[in-house]
mmCIF file of C-alpha atoms in Angstrom:
data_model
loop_
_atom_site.group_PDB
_atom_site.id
_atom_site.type_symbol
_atom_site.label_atom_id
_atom_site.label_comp_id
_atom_site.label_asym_id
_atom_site.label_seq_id
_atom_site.Cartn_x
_atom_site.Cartn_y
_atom_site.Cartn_z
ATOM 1 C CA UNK A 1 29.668 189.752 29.640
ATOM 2 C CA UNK A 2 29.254 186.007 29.037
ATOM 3 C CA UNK A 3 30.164 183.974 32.012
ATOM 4 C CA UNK A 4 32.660 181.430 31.438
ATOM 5 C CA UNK A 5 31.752 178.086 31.200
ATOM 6 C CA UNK A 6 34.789 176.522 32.621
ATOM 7 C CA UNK A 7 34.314 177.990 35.945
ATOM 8 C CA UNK A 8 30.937 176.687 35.865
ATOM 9 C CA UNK A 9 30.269 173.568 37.705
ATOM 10 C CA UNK A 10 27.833 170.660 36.591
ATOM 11 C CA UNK A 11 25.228 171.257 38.861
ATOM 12 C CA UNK A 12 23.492 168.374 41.571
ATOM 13 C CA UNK A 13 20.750 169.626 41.236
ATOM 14 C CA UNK A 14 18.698 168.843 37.649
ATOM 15 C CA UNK A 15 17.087 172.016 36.863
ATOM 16 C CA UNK A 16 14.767 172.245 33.524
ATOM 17 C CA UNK A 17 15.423 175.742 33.231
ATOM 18 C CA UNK A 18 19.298 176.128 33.142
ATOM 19 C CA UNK A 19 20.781 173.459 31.566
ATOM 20 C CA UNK A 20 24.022 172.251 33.270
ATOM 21 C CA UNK A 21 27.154 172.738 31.610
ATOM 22 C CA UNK A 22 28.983 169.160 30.993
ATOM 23 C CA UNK A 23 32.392 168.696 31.359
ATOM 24 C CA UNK A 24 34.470 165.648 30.082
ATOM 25 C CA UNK A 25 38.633 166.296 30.506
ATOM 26 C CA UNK A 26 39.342 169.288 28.258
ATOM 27 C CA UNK A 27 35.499 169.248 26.576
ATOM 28 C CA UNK A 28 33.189 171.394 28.075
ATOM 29 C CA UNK A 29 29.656 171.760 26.327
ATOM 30 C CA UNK A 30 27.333 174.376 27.404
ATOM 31 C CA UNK A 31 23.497 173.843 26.331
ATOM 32 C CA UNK A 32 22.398 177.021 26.683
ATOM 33 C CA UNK A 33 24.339 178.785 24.746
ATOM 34 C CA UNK A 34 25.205 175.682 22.391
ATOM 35 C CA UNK A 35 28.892 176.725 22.192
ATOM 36 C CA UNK A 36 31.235 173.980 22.803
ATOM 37 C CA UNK A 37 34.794 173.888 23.771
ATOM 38 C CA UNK A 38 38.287 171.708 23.867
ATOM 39 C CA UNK A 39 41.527 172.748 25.690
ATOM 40 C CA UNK A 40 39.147 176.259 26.692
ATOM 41 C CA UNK A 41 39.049 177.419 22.879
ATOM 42 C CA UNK A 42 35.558 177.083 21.350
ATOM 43 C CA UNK A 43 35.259 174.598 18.599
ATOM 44 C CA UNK A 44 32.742 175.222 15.882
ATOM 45 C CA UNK A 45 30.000 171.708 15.740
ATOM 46 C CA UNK A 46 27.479 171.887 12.816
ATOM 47 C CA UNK A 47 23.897 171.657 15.207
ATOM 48 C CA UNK A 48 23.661 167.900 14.424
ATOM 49 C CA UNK A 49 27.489 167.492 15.937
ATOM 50 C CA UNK A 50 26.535 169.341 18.629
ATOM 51 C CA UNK A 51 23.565 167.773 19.575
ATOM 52 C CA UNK A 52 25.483 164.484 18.891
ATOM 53 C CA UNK A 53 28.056 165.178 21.062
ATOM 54 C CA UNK A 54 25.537 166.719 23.660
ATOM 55 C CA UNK A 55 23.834 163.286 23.904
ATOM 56 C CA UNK A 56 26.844 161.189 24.155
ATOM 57 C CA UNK A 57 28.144 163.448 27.095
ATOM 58 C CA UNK A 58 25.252 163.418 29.259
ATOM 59 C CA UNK A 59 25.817 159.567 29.608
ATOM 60 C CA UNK A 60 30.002 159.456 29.501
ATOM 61 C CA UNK A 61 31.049 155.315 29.192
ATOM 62 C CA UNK A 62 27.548 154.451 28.848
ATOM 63 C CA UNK A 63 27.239 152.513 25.717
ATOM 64 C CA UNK A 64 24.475 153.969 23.548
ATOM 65 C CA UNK A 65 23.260 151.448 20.253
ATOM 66 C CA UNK A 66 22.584 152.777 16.872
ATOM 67 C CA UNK A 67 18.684 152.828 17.191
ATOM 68 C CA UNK A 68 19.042 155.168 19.999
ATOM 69 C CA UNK A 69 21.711 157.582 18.876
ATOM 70 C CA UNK A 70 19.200 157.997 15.811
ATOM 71 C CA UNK A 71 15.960 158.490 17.705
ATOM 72 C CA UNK A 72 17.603 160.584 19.984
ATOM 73 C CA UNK A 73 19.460 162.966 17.558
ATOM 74 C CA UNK A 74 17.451 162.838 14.393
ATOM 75 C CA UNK A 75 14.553 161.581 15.587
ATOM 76 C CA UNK A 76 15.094 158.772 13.516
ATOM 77 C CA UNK A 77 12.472 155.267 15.303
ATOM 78 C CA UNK A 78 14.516 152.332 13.579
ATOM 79 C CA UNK A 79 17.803 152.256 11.226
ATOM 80 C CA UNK A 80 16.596 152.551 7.879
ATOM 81 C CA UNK A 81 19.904 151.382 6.840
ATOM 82 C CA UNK A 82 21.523 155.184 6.440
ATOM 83 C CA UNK A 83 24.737 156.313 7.308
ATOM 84 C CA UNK A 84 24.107 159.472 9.009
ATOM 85 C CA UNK A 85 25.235 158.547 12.220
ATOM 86 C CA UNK A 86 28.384 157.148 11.002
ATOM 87 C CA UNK A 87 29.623 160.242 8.696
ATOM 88 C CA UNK A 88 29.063 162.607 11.438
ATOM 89 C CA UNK A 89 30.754 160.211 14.028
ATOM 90 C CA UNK A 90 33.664 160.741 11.521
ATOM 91 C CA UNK A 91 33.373 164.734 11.437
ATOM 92 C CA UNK A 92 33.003 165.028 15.503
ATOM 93 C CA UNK A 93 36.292 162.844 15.415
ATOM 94 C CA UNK A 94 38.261 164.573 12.409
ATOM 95 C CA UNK A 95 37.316 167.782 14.571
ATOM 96 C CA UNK A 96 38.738 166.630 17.892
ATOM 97 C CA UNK A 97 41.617 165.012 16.156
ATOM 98 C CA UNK A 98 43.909 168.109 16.548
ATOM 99 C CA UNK A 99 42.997 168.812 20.329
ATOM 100 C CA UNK A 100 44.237 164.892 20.375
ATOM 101 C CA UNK A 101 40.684 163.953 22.053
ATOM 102 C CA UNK A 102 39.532 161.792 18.989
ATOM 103 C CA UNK A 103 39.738 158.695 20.480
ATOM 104 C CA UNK A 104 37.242 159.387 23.043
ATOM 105 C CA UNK A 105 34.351 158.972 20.955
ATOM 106 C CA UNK A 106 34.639 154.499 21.048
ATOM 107 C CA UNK A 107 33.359 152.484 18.128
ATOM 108 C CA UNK A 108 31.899 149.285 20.552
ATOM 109 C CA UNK A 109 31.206 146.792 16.982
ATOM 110 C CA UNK A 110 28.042 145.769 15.961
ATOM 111 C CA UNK A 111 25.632 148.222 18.799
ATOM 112 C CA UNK A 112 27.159 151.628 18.399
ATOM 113 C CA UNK A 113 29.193 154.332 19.936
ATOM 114 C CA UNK A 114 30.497 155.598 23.790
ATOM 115 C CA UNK A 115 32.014 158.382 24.921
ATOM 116 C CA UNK A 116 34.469 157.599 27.133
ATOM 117 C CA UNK A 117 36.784 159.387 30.126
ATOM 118 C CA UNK A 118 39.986 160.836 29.538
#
């Protein structure tokens, strides 16, 4: 039986081994299974929105620029001028639109994006 993730705490403890489940209001993310969910009902991320969404919830109201979000996720050194980042921004938020949790994900203007608290 899989155990469920919202009874799971986030552990103190870091632990390289078991990755802690993160919880933000009704989001919960679980890395070691990579199955996300919203309101408790699993919500399917492509494995870039995932690990997009993984990043920006391991750091909740930090602000995170451009250059970072693409090194981080797609391994990406500097902005070569793409829009990557910024189309799947747009699908994390037209998927957490209906769970009325879009407005989470915070455009700060000309350095990038934060994930903020409920």
């Amino acid at each position: 039986p899989l155990s469920d993730p919202l009874t799971m705490q986030k552990s103190t403890q870091p632990h390289a081994a078991t990755p802690e489940v993160l919880i933000l209001g009704p989001a919960v993310l679980d890395p070691k299974t990579r199955r996300f969910f919203v309101h408790r009902a699993p919500l399917a991320l492509t494995p870039k929105e995932f690990d997009l969404i993984a990043f920006l919830m391991r750091a909740p109201e930090q602000c995170h620029t451009r250059d970072e979000m693409l090194h981080a996720v797609w391994g990406i050194d500097y902005d070569t001028g793409t829009n990557i980042l910024d189309v799947h921004i747009y699908a994390l938020r037209r998927k957490l639109r209906p769970h009325g949790i879009a407005h989470l994900i915070q455009t700060v203007r000309g350095v990038g994006y934060r994930l903020v608290s409920p």
